[in-house]
Coordinates of C-alpha atoms in Angstrom, one line a residue:
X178 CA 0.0 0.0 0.0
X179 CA 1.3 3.7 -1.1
X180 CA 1.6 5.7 2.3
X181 CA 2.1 9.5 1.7
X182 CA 3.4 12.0 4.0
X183 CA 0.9 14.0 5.6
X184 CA 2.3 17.3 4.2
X185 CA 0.6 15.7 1.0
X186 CA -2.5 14.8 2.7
X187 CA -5.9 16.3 1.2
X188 CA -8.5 15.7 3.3
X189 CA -12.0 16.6 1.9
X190 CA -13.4 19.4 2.6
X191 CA -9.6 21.2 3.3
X192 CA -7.7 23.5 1.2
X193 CA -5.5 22.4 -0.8
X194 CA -2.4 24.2 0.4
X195 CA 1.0 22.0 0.9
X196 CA 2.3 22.4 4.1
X197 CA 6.3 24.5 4.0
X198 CA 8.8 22.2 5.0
X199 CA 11.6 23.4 6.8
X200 CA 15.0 24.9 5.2
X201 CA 17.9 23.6 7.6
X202 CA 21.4 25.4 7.2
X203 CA 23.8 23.8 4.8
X204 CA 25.7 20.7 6.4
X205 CA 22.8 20.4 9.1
X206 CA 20.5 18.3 8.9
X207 CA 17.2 19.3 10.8
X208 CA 17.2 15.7 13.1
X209 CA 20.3 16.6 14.2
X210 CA 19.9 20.4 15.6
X211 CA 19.6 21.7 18.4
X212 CA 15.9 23.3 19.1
X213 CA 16.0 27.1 18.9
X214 CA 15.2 27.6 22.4
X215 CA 17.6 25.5 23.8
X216 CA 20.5 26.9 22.3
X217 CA 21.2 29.7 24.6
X218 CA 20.6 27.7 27.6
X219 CA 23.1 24.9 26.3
X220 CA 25.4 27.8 25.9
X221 CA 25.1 28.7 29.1
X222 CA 25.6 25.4 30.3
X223 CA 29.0 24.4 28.5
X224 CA 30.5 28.1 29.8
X225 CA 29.3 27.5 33.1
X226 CA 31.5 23.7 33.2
X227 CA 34.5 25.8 32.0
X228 CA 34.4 28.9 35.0
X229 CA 33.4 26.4 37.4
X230 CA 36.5 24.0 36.7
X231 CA 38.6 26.7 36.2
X232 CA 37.7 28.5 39.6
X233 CA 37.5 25.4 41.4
X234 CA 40.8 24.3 40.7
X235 CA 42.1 26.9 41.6
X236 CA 40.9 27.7 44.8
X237 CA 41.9 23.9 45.3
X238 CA 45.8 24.6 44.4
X239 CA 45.4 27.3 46.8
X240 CA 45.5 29.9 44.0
X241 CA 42.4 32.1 45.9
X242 CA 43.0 34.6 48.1
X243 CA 41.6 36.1 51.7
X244 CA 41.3 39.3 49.6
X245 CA 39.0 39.3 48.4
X246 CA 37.7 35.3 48.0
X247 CA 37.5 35.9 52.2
X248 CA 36.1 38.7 52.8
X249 CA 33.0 38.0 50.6
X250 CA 32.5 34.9 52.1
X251 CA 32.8 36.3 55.5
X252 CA 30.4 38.7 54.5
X253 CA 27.8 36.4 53.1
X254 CA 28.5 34.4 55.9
X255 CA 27.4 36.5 58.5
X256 CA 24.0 37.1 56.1
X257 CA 23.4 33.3 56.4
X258 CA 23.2 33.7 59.9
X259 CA 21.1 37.1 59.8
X260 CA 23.6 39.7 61.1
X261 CA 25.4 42.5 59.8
X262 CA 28.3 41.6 57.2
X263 CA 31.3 42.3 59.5
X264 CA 34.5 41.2 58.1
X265 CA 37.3 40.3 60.4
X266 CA 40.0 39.9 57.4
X267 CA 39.3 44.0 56.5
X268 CA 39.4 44.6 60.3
X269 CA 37.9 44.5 64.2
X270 CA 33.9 44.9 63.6
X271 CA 34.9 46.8 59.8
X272 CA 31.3 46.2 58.4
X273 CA 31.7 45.7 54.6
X274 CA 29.0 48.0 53.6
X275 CA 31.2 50.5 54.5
X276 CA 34.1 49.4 52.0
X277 CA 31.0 49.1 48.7
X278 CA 27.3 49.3 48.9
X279 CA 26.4 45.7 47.7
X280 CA 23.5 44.3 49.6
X281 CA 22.6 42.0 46.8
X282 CA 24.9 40.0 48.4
X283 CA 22.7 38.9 51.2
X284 CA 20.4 37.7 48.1
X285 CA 23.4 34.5 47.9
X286 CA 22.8 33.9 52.1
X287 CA 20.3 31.1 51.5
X288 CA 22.6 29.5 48.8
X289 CA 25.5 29.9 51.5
X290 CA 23.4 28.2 54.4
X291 CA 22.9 25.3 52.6
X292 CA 26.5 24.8 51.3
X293 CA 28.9 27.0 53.6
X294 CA 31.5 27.1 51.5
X295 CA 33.8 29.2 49.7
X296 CA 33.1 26.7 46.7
X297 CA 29.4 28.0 46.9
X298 CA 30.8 31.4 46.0
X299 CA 33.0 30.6 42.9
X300 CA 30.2 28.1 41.7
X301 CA 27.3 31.4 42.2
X302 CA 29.8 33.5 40.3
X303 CA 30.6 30.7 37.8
X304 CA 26.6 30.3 37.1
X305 CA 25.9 34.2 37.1
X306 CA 28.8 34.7 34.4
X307 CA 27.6 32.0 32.3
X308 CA 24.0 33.3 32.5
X309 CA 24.5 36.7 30.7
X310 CA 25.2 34.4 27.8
X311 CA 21.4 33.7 27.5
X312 CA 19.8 36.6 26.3
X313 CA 23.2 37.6 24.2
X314 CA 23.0 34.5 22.2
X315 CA 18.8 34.1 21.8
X316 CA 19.3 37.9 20.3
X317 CA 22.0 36.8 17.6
X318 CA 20.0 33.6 17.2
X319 CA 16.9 35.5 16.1
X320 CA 18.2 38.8 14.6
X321 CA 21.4 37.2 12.9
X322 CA 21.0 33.5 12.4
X323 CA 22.4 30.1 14.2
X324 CA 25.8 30.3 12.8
X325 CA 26.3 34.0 14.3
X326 CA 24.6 33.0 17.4
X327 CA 27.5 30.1 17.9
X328 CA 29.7 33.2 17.3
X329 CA 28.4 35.1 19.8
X330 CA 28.6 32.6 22.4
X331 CA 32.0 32.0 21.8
X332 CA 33.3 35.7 21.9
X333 CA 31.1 36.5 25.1
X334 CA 32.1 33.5 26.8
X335 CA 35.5 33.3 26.0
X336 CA 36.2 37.1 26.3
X337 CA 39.2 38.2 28.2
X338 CA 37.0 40.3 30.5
X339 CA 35.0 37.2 32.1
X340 CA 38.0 35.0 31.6
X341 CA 39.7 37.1 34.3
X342 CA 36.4 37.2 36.3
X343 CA 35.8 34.0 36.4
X344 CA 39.5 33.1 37.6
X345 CA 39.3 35.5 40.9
X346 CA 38.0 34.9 43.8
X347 CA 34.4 36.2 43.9
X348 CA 32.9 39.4 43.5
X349 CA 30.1 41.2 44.2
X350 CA 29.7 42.8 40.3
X351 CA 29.1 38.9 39.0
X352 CA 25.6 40.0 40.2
X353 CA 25.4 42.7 38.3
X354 CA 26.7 40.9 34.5
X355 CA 23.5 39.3 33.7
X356 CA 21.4 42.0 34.8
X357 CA 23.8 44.2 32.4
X358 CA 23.3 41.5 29.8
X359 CA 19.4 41.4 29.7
X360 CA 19.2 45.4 29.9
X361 CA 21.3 45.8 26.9
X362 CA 19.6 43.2 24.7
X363 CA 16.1 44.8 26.1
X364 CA 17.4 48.1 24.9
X365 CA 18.5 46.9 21.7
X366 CA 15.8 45.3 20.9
X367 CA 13.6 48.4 21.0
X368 CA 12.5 46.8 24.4
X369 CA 13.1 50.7 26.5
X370 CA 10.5 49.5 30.1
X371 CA 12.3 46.1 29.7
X372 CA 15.7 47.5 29.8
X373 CA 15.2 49.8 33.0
X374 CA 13.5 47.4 34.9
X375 CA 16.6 44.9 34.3
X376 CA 19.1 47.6 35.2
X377 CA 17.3 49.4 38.0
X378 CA 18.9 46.3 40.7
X379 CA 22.2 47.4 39.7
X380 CA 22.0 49.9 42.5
X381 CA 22.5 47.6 44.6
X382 CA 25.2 45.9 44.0
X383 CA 27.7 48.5 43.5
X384 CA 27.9 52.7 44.3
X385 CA 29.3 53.0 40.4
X386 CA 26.5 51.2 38.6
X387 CA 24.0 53.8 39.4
X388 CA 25.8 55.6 36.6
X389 CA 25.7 53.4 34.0
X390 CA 21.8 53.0 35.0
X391 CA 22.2 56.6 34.4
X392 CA 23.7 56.1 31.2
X393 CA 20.9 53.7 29.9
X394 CA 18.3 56.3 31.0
X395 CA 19.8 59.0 28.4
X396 CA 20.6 56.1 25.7
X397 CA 16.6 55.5 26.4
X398 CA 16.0 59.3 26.1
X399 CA 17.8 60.1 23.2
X400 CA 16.2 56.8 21.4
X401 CA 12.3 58.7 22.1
X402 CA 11.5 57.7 25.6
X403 CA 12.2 61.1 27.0
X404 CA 10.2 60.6 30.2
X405 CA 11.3 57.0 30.5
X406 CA 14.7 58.1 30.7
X407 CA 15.5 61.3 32.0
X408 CA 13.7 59.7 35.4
X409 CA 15.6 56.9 35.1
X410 CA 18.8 58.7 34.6
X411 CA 17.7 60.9 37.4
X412 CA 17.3 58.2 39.6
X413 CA 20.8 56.4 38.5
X414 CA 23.1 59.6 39.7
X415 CA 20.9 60.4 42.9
X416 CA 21.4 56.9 43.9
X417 CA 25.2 56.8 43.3
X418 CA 25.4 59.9 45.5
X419 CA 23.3 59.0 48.3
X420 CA 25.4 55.5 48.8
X421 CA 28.8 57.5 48.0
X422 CA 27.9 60.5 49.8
X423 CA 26.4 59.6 52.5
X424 CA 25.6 55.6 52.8
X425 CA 29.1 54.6 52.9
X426 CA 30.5 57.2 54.7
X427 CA 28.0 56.6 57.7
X428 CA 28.8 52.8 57.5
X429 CA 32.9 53.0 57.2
X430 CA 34.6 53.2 60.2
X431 CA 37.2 56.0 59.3
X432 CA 34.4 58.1 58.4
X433 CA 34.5 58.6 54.7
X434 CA 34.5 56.8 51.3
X435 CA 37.3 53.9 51.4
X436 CA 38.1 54.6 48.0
X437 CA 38.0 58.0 47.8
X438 CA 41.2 58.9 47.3
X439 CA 41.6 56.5 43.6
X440 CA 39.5 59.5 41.9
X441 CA 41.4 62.1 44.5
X442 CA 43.8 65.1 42.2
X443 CA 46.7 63.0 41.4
X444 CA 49.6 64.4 40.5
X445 CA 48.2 67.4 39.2
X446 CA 48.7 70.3 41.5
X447 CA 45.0 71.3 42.0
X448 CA 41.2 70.1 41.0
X449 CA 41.0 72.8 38.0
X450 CA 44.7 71.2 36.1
X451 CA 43.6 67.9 37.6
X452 CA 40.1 68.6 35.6
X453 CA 42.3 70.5 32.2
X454 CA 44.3 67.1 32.1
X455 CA 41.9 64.7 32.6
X456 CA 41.5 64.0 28.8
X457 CA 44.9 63.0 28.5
X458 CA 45.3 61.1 32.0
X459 CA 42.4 59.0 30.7
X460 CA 45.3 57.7 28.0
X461 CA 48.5 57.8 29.9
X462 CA 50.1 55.6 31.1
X463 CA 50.0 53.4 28.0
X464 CA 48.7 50.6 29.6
X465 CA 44.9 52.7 29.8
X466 CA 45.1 52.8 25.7
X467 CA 45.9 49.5 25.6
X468 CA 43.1 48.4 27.8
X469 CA 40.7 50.7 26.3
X470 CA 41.0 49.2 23.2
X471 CA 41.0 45.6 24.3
X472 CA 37.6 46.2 26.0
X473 CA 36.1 46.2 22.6
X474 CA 38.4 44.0 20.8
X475 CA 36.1 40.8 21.9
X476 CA 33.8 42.6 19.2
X477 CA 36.6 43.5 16.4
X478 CA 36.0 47.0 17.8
X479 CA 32.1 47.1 15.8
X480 CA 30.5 47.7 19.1
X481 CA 31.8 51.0 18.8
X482 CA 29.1 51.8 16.3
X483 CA 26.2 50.9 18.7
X484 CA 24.7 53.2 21.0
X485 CA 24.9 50.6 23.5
X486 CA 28.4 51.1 23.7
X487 CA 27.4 54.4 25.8
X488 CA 26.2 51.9 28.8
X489 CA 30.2 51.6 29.0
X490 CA 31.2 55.2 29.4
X491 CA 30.9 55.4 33.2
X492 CA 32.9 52.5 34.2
X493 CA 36.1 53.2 32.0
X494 CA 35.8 56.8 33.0
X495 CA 36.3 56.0 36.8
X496 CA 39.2 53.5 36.0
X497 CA 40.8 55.2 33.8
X498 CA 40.6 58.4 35.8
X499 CA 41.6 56.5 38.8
X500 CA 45.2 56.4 40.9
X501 CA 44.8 53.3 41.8
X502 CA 47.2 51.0 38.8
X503 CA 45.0 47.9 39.4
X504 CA 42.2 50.1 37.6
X505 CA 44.4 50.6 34.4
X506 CA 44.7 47.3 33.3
X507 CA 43.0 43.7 32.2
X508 CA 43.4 42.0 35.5
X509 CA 41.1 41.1 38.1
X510 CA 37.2 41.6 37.9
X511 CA 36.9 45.0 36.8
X512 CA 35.7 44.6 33.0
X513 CA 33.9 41.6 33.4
X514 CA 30.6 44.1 33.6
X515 CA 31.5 45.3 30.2
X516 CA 31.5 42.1 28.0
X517 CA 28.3 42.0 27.9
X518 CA 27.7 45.8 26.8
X519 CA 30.0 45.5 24.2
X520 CA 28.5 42.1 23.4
X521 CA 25.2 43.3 22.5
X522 CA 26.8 46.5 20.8
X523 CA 28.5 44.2 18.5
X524 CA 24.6 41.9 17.8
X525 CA 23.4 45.5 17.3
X526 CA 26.0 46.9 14.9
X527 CA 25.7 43.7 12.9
X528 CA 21.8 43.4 12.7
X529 CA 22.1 46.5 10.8
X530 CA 23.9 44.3 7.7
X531 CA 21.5 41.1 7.8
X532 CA 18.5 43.7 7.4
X533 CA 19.4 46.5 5.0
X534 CA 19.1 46.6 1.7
X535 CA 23.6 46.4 0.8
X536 CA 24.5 44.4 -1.8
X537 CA 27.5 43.1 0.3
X538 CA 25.6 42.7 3.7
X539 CA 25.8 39.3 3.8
X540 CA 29.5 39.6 2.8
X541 CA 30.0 42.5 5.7
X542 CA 28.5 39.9 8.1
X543 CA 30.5 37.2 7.7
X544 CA 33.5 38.7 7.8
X545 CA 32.7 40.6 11.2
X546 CA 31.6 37.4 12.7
X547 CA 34.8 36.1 11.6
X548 CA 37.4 38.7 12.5
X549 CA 35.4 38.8 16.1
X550 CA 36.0 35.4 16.1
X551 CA 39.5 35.2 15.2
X552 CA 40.5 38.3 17.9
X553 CA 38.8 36.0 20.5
X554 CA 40.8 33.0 20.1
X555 CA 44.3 35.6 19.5
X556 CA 43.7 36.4 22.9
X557 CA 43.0 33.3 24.7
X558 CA 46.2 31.9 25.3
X559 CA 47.3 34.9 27.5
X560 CA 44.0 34.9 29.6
X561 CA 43.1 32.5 32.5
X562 CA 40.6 29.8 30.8
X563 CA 43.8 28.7 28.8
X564 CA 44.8 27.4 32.6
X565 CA 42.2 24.3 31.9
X566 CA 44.5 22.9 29.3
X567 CA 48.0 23.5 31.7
X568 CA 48.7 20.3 33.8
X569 CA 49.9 22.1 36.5
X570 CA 46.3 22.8 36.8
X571 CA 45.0 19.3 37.2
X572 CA 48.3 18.4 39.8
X573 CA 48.3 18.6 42.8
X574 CA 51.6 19.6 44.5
X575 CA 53.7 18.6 47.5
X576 CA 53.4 22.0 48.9
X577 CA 49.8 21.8 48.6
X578 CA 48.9 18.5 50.4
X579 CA 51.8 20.2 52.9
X580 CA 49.3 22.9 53.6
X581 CA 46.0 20.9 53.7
X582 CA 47.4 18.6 56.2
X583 CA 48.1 21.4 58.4
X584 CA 45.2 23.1 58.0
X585 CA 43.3 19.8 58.7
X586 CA 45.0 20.1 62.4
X587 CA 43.3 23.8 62.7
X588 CA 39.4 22.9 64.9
X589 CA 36.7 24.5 63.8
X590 CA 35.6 27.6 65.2
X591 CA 38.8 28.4 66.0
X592 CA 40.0 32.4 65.6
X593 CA 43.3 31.6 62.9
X594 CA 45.6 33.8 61.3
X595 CA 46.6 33.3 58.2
X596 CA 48.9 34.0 55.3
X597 CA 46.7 36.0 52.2
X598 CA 46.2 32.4 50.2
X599 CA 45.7 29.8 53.2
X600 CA 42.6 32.4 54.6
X601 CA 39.9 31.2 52.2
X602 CA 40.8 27.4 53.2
X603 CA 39.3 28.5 56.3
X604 CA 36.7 31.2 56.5
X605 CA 33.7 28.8 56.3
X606 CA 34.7 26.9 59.4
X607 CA 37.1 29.3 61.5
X608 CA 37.2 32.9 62.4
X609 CA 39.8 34.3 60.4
X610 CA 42.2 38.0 59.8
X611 CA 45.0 38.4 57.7
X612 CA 48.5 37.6 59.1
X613 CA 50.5 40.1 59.9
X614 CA 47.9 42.1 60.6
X615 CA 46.5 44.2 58.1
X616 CA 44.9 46.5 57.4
X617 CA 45.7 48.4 60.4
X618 CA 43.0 51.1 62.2
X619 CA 40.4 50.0 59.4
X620 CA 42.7 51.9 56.7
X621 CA 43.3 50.0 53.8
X622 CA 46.7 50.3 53.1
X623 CA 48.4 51.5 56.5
X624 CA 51.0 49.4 56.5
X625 CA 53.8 51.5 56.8
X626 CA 57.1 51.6 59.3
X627 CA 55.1 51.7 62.3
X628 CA 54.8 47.9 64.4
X629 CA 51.9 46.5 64.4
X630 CA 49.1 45.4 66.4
X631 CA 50.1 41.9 68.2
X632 CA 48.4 38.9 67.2
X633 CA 45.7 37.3 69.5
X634 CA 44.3 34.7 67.3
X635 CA 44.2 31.0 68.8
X636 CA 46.1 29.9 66.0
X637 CA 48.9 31.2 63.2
X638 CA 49.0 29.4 60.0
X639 CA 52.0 31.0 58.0
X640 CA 53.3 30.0 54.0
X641 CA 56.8 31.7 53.8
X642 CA 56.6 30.1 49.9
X643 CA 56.0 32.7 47.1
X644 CA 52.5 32.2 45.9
X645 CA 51.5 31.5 42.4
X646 CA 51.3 35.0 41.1
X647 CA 48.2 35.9 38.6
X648 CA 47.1 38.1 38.8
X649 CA 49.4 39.5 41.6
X650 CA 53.0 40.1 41.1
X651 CA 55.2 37.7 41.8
X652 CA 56.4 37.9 45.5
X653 CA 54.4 38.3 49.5
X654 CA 51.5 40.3 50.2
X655 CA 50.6 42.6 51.7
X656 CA 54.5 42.6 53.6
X657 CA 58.0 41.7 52.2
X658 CA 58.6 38.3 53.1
X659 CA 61.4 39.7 55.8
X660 CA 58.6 41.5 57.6
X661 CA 56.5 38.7 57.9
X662 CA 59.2 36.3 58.7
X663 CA 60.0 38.8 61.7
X664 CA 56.4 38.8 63.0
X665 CA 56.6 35.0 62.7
X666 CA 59.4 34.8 65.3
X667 CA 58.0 37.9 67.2
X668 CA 54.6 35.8 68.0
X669 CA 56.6 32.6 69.1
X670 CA 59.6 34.7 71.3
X671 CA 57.0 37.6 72.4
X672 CA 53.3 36.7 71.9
X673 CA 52.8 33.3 73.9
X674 CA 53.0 31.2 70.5
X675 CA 54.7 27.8 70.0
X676 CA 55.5 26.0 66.9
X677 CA 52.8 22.6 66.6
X678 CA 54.4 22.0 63.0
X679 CA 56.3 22.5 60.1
X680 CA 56.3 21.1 56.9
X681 CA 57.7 22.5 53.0
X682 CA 57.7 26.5 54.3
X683 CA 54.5 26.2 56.0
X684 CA 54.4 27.1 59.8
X685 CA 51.3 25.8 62.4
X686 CA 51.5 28.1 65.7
X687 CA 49.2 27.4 68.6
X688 CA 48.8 30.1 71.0
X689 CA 49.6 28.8 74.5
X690 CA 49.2 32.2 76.8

C-alpha cells in the first residue's frame, strides 16, 4: 500500500495548500539540531563547566585569596546567619558596607546556608557569568541567524574580561553581569521598560553602577522615551550619590568613602589642572590605551558603532581616571561588567547588515563574525581559561597536600591567622584576619614603618613560599617576606606562640598564653 506524508495529505473538505517544510542550514540536517530555544541555555551550560572548573581548581591549588575570596564569604557568611556583614579579614567589627554598597549580596545567604563554603561562592559566580550568555545569544539567534549566534557565544564567553572574572575569587559585580546583559539586549531590541526594569537592581550591588543606569536612562532618552529616561537617569546619579555620599561614609569606620582617594587630584597640583588634564590622564600611562582598546576587541571594535556602547562610558571613565594602577589594566574583575555591553553593541551593529538593503551585507556579516572570532581566540592563550588545558592545573603539588594537612590540624571555630592564600581554606569553618595584621585602624593600606598590632588569634597558620602569582606580582603580600618572617618569630619569642608543626615552608603556631 502507497503511504504519503501527511504534508501531501488532502482531506475533503480542506484547502488544498502544501504544508512548507523546513529549510535547515547547509551541512545540518534538521534531526540533528539543536531546538532554537535550547540553544542559549546549552550555551550557558557548556561556559558555566569551563568557570566552574577553572575556579575550582584553583581555589583547590590554593590559588584564591583572603582578599577578596575571604572577605565576601565572611560577609555572606554573617547574612546566612542574619547579622550585619562584619569582616574580620578588613578589620575589628569593619562592616563591609562601608568598604561598597552591595546588599545583593545577602540575596546569595540562603545559597551559603545550605552549602557553607567558599566553593558556593565561585560556583554562584561561575553560574551568574555564564547566564548573561542567555539573552546575548537568543538575540544573535533570532536577529542574525544560528551560525552568528554560535559566534556570539563564543566571543562573550571566551572574552578576556569574564575570563579574568571567572579566575578571581568572587565578586560582588558577578551579580550585576547578567542584569547588564538582559538590559542591553532589552534596549537593543527596542525593548526601552524592559531594559530599565533589568538595570534598575544594579543599585544595589555597587555605588558605580548607578551611573551606568544613568547612562541607559539618556541612551533611552535620546532613542524617544524622554520621560522614560531622563527619570531613570535621574534616579541612577541620585542613587550613586546617596550611597557615596552619604551611605558609605556613615557605615565606614574611618568616616569617609574607602576609595575615595583613587579618583582624588593625582599628580596634578590642584582640582581645575587635575580637571584640564583629565582628557589625557584617561590615556596615559600606556597601559589605559591598551586596555581601552582591548575592551572592545572581543567585538573587532564594531560595538563602537552601537549606542549601546554608551552603557560603557561610566565605568572606564572612573578607572581610567583612577590612581589606583589595578584600575588601568585587564586583570582582576573589573571589566567583566562590560562584555556583555559590548556584546550586545556588537549583535546591534551587525543586525544593521543582515536587514538593509547592501548588496555586500551578507559579505560584511561574515567577515565581522569572523574577524570577532578570530581576535577572540588571538587572545585566549594569554587569559586565565587557557589554565584548563595547563597540567599544572589538574596536579596537585607537594606543597599543597603540605598545607592541607596542616590546615586539617586547625578545629573549627577556632580564631586563625593566616597567610593572604591559606585564609579562604578557612573562612567557612574558622574565624579568620590576615597575618601580619592588616589592614591596620580599618585603613586599607596603612602598612607603613610603624609595628603592628600583636596577634591574638588561637592559631597562626603561616606560607613563607612565594605564591602562584596571577594576577598578583610575583612575590608576598601585603609585607615583604622579611617582615612577615619577623612577626613570625615575634609571635613565638614575644606573643605566647609555639610552633605545633612544620612542613615545606608552611608554619602551624598554637597560642599557649
Amino acid at each position: 500500500m502507497r503511504t504519503f506524508p501527511d504534508s501531501l495529505v488532502v482531506r475533503r473538505g480542506a484547502p488544498r495548500v502544501l504544508a512548507p517544510s523546513p529549510t535547515p542550514e547547509p551541512g545540518s540536517p534538521p534531526a540533528a539540531r539543536l531546538p532554537a530555544a535550547l540553544l542559549p541555555w546549552s550555551w550557558a551550560a557548556v561556559l558555566f563547566a569551563l568557570y566552574a572548573a577553572v575556579a575550582v581548581r584553583r581555589h583547590l591549588l590554593l590559588r584564591t585569596t583572603g582578599y577578596d575570596l575571604g572577605i565576601f564569604e565572611q560577609a555572606v557568611r554573617a547574612y546566612a546567619r542574619l547579622r550585619a556583614p562584619v569582616v574580620p579579614l578588613r578589620g575589628d567589627g569593619f562592616n563591609l558596607l562601608g568598604d561598597h554598597f552591595h546588599p545583593a549580596l545577602a540575596a546569595l545567604a540562603p545559597l551559603y546556608r545550605l552549602w557553607p563554603s567558599p566553593l558556593c561562592l565561585l560556583i554562584a559566580q561561575s553560574a551568574l557569568l555564564a547566564l548573561a550568555a542567555v539573552p546575548l545569544v537568543a538575540w544573535a539567534l533570532s536577529a542574525l541567524g544560528r551560525r552568528a549566534a554560535h559566534t556570539v557565544a563564543l566571543c562573550y564567553g571566551l572574552s578576556w574580561g569574564i575570563a579574568s572574572a571567572a579566575a578571581f575569587d568572587f565578586h560582588e559585580v558577578a551579580l550585576a553581569v547578567p542584569l547588564l546583559a538582559f538590559a542591553a539586549v532589552a534596549l537593543g531590541q527596542g525593548r526601552p521598560r524592559a531594559a530599565v526594569a533589568w538595570a534598575a537592581p544594579l543599585v544595589l550591588i555597587k555605588e558605580d553602577l548607578g551611573l551606568t543606569l544613568a547612562a541607559l536612562g539618556c541612551v533611552v532618552a535620546w532613542r524617544g522615551r524622554r520621560r522614560l529616561g531622563l527619570l531613570t537617569a535621574a534616579a541612577g546619579l541620585l542613587a550613586s550619590a546617596i550611597e557615596i555620599a552619604l551611605l558609605l561614609p556613615a557605615v565606614n569606620p574611618a568616616g569617609g568613602y574607602a576609595h575615595g582617594d583613587n579618583l582624588g587630584e593625582g599628580p596634578h597640583a590642584s582640582l581645575l589642572t587635575t580637571i584640564a588634564f583629565a582628557p589625557l590622564d584617561v590615556l596615559r600611562p600606556d597601559t589605559k590605551a591598551m586596555t581601552l582598546i582591548l575592551v572592545f576587541a572581543p567585538s573587532a571594535l564594531l560595538a563602537l558603532r552601537s549606542p549601546l556602547a554608551l552603557l560603557a562610558l561610566p565605568t572606564l571613565a572612573w578607572r581610567m581616571l583612577s590612581q589606583n594602577g589595578f584600575h588601568w589594566g585587564t586583570s582582576f574583575h573589573y571589566s567583566a561588567v562590560l562584555m556583555p555591553i559590548v556584546i550586545a553593541g556588537l549583535i546591534d551593529a551587525l543586525r544593521r547588515w543582515r536587514t538593509g538593503d547592501h548588496p555586500l551585507g551578507a559579505r560584511h556579516l561574515r567577515a565581522s563574525l569572523v574577524t570577532a572570532l578570530a581576535v577572540t581566540a588571538v587572545m585566549l592563550p594569554s587569559f586565565p581559561l587557557a589554565q584548563l588545558a595547563q597540567r599544572t592545573t589538574w596536579r596537585t603539588t607537594p606543597h599543597t597536600a603540605a598545607a592541607r594537612s596542616l590546615l586539617a590540624k586547625i578545629p573549627d571555630g577556632a580564631s586563625v591567622a593566616a597567610s593572604n592564600r591559606l585564609a579562604p581554606q578557612l573562612t567557612s569553618r574558622c574565624e579568620v584576619v590576615l597575618f601580619p595584621a592588616f589592614p591596620v585602624g580599618a585603613r586599607l593600606h596603612a602598612h607603613g614603618g610603624t609595628g603592628l598590632p600583636r596577634p591574638t588569634a588561637d592559631w597562626i597558620i603561616h606560607d613563607s613560599r612565594a605564591p602562584e602569582a596571577w594576577p598578583y606580582r610575583m612575590g608576598h603580600w601585603p609585607y615583604p617576606l622579611e617582615r612577615q618572617s619577623a612577626e613570625l618569630r615575634a609571635a613565638q619569642r614575644s606573643h605566647g606562640y609555639r610552633r605545633v608543626a612544620q612542613r615545606d615552608g608552611i608554619t602551624l603556631l598554637r597560642r599557649t598564653r
